[in-house]
Short mmCIF file of C-alpha atoms and ligand atoms in Angstrom, two decimals:
data_model
loop_
_atom_site.label_atom_id
_atom_site.label_comp_id
_atom_site.label_asym_id
_atom_site.label_seq_id
_atom_site.Cartn_x
_atom_site.Cartn_y
_atom_site.Cartn_z
CA MET A 62 31.38 -74.11 22.78
CA ASN A 63 35.15 -74.11 22.37
CA ARG A 64 37.14 -74.11 25.51
CA THR A 65 40.85 -73.86 26.30
CA GLY A 66 43.13 -74.94 29.05
CA ASN A 67 46.56 -76.13 30.06
CA CYS A 68 48.51 -78.33 32.48
CA LEU A 69 50.30 -77.28 35.64
CA CYS A 70 53.57 -76.31 33.92
CA GLY A 71 51.74 -74.74 30.98
CA GLN A 72 53.53 -76.72 28.23
CA VAL A 73 50.50 -78.82 27.27
CA THR A 74 47.63 -76.74 25.94
CA PHE A 75 44.31 -77.74 24.41
CA THR A 76 41.19 -76.55 22.71
CA ALA A 77 38.03 -78.67 22.81
CA GLU A 78 34.27 -78.53 22.47
CA ALA A 79 32.91 -79.33 25.91
CA LEU A 80 29.64 -81.18 26.25
CA PRO A 81 27.67 -79.21 28.87
CA ARG A 82 28.35 -81.43 31.88
CA LEU A 83 30.83 -82.46 34.52
CA GLN A 84 31.09 -86.09 35.59
CA ALA A 85 33.11 -87.97 38.17
CA CYS A 86 34.61 -91.46 38.14
CA HIS A 87 35.37 -93.20 41.43
CA CYS A 88 37.02 -96.31 39.92
CA SER A 89 40.30 -97.45 41.41
CA MET A 90 42.25 -96.77 38.20
CA CYS A 91 41.03 -93.17 37.94
CA ARG A 92 41.77 -92.59 41.60
CA LYS A 93 45.36 -93.87 41.15
CA TRP A 94 45.70 -91.69 38.07
CA VAL A 95 44.59 -88.33 39.48
CA GLY A 96 44.99 -89.02 43.18
CA GLY A 97 41.25 -88.80 43.94
CA PRO A 98 37.95 -88.97 42.10
CA PHE A 99 38.44 -88.11 38.41
CA MET A 100 36.24 -85.10 37.66
CA ALA A 101 36.12 -84.64 33.90
CA VAL A 102 34.25 -82.90 31.13
CA PRO A 103 33.44 -85.01 28.06
CA CYS A 104 34.79 -83.19 25.01
CA THR A 105 34.75 -83.57 21.22
CA ASN A 106 37.18 -82.18 18.66
CA ALA A 107 39.93 -81.97 21.26
CA LYS A 108 43.31 -80.81 20.03
CA PHE A 109 46.37 -81.07 22.25
CA GLU A 110 49.75 -79.44 21.79
CA GLY A 111 52.93 -79.95 23.75
CA PRO A 112 54.63 -82.89 25.48
CA VAL A 113 51.65 -85.28 25.89
CA GLN A 114 52.61 -88.87 26.80
CA ARG A 115 49.98 -91.56 26.18
CA TYR A 116 49.43 -94.55 28.44
CA ALA A 117 47.31 -97.56 27.39
CA SER A 118 45.57 -98.02 30.76
CA SER A 119 43.22 -100.81 29.66
CA GLU A 120 42.03 -102.43 26.45
CA GLY A 121 40.53 -99.78 24.17
CA PHE A 122 41.33 -96.85 26.47
CA GLU A 123 44.27 -94.53 26.82
CA ARG A 124 45.16 -91.76 29.21
CA GLY A 125 47.31 -88.77 28.37
CA PHE A 126 49.53 -86.87 30.75
CA CYS A 127 52.10 -84.09 30.58
CA SER A 128 55.55 -85.66 30.43
CA VAL A 129 57.07 -82.58 32.11
CA CYS A 130 54.83 -81.89 35.10
CA GLY A 131 52.75 -85.06 35.26
CA SER A 132 49.31 -83.41 35.06
CA SER A 133 46.57 -85.74 33.87
CA ILE A 134 45.37 -84.42 30.51
CA PHE A 135 42.74 -86.81 29.11
CA PHE A 136 40.98 -90.15 29.28
CA HIS A 137 40.14 -91.39 25.76
CA PRO A 138 38.21 -94.40 24.38
CA ILE A 139 40.48 -95.07 21.38
CA ASP A 140 37.70 -95.72 18.85
CA SER A 141 35.78 -92.54 19.66
CA ASP A 142 36.09 -88.80 19.27
CA LEU A 143 35.53 -88.32 23.01
CA HIS A 144 38.16 -87.14 25.44
CA GLY A 145 37.40 -86.77 29.13
CA ILE A 146 39.40 -83.75 30.22
CA PRO A 147 39.91 -82.90 33.92
CA ILE A 148 37.86 -79.90 35.02
CA GLY A 149 40.93 -78.50 36.73
CA LEU A 150 42.68 -77.86 33.40
CA PHE A 151 40.06 -75.50 32.01
CA ASP A 152 40.69 -71.76 31.83
CA ASP A 153 36.98 -71.25 32.33
CA PRO A 154 35.22 -74.14 34.15
CA SER A 155 31.88 -72.33 34.48
CA GLY A 156 28.60 -73.50 33.06
CA LEU A 157 29.31 -77.23 33.33
CA PRO A 158 26.79 -78.68 35.80
CA PHE A 159 27.78 -81.79 37.74
CA LYS A 160 25.56 -84.52 36.25
CA ALA A 161 26.90 -88.05 36.74
CA GLU A 162 29.07 -90.31 38.90
CA PHE A 163 30.52 -93.58 37.56
CA PHE A 164 31.72 -96.65 39.45
CA ILE A 165 29.85 -95.47 42.56
CA ASP A 166 30.39 -98.99 43.98
CA GLN A 167 34.13 -98.34 44.03
CA LYS A 168 33.86 -94.98 45.82
CA PRO A 169 35.75 -94.95 49.15
CA ASP A 170 33.48 -94.40 52.12
CA CYS A 171 35.54 -91.40 53.32
CA TYR A 172 33.82 -88.86 51.01
CA ALA A 173 30.58 -88.21 49.11
CA PHE A 174 29.42 -85.45 46.81
CA ALA A 175 26.34 -83.49 47.84
CA ASP A 176 25.09 -82.59 44.34
CA GLU A 177 22.22 -84.56 42.82
CA THR A 178 23.80 -86.76 40.15
CA ARG A 179 22.98 -89.86 38.18
CA LYS A 180 24.98 -92.62 39.87
CA MET A 181 26.08 -95.74 37.99
CA THR A 182 27.90 -98.82 39.26
CA GLY A 183 30.82 -100.27 37.32
CA GLU A 184 28.55 -102.94 35.94
CA GLU A 185 25.99 -100.37 34.74
CA PHE A 186 28.77 -98.28 33.27
CA ASP A 187 30.21 -101.24 31.30
CA LYS A 188 26.75 -102.17 30.00
CA LYS A 189 26.11 -98.65 28.77
CA PHE A 190 29.47 -97.67 27.38
CA ARG A 191 31.44 -100.82 26.54
CA ASN A 192 29.14 -103.55 25.27
CA GLY A 193 26.40 -101.39 23.75
ZN1 LIG B 262 52.87 -79.83 32.18
ZN1 LIG B 263 37.42 -94.44 36.27
#
C-alpha cells in the first residue's frame, strides 16, 4: 500500500510502500539520531523529494535528514531497496502494528514498551541482518 508523508517543515516529501509493521531500535546511534528510540516502518520503493541530506552513519548504512528542519527521514542499508522511515512522518500511520524491537540490550532502563514484540539483541540483529 502506498503511503505518503513529510518532514516538520514540509519541504521533504515521500511516497513509499510500507511493509505492514512498525519496529523500534534502541541502539545508541538511533537514539542520538532521533533523540529517543527510533520507531520506523520498513518501506520499499521509497521516493523522496526535497532537501534530503545523506549521512554515512556506519559501513553500509546511511541516514537521511531534512537539511532545512533537521527531521530524520530514513535509515537505509545501501545495498538494499529498504528504507526505514520514522512513523512520525506518515500522513496516515494507521494499520501498522508494532512487531519488533532491535538492540534491546542497549535500551535505557528508564522506559519500556508495553506491546508484545519480538525483541532482538544487537548480536541477534547483526546475525540476522548483516552477516546472513
Ligand atoms: Zn524539513
Ligand atoms: Zn539503531
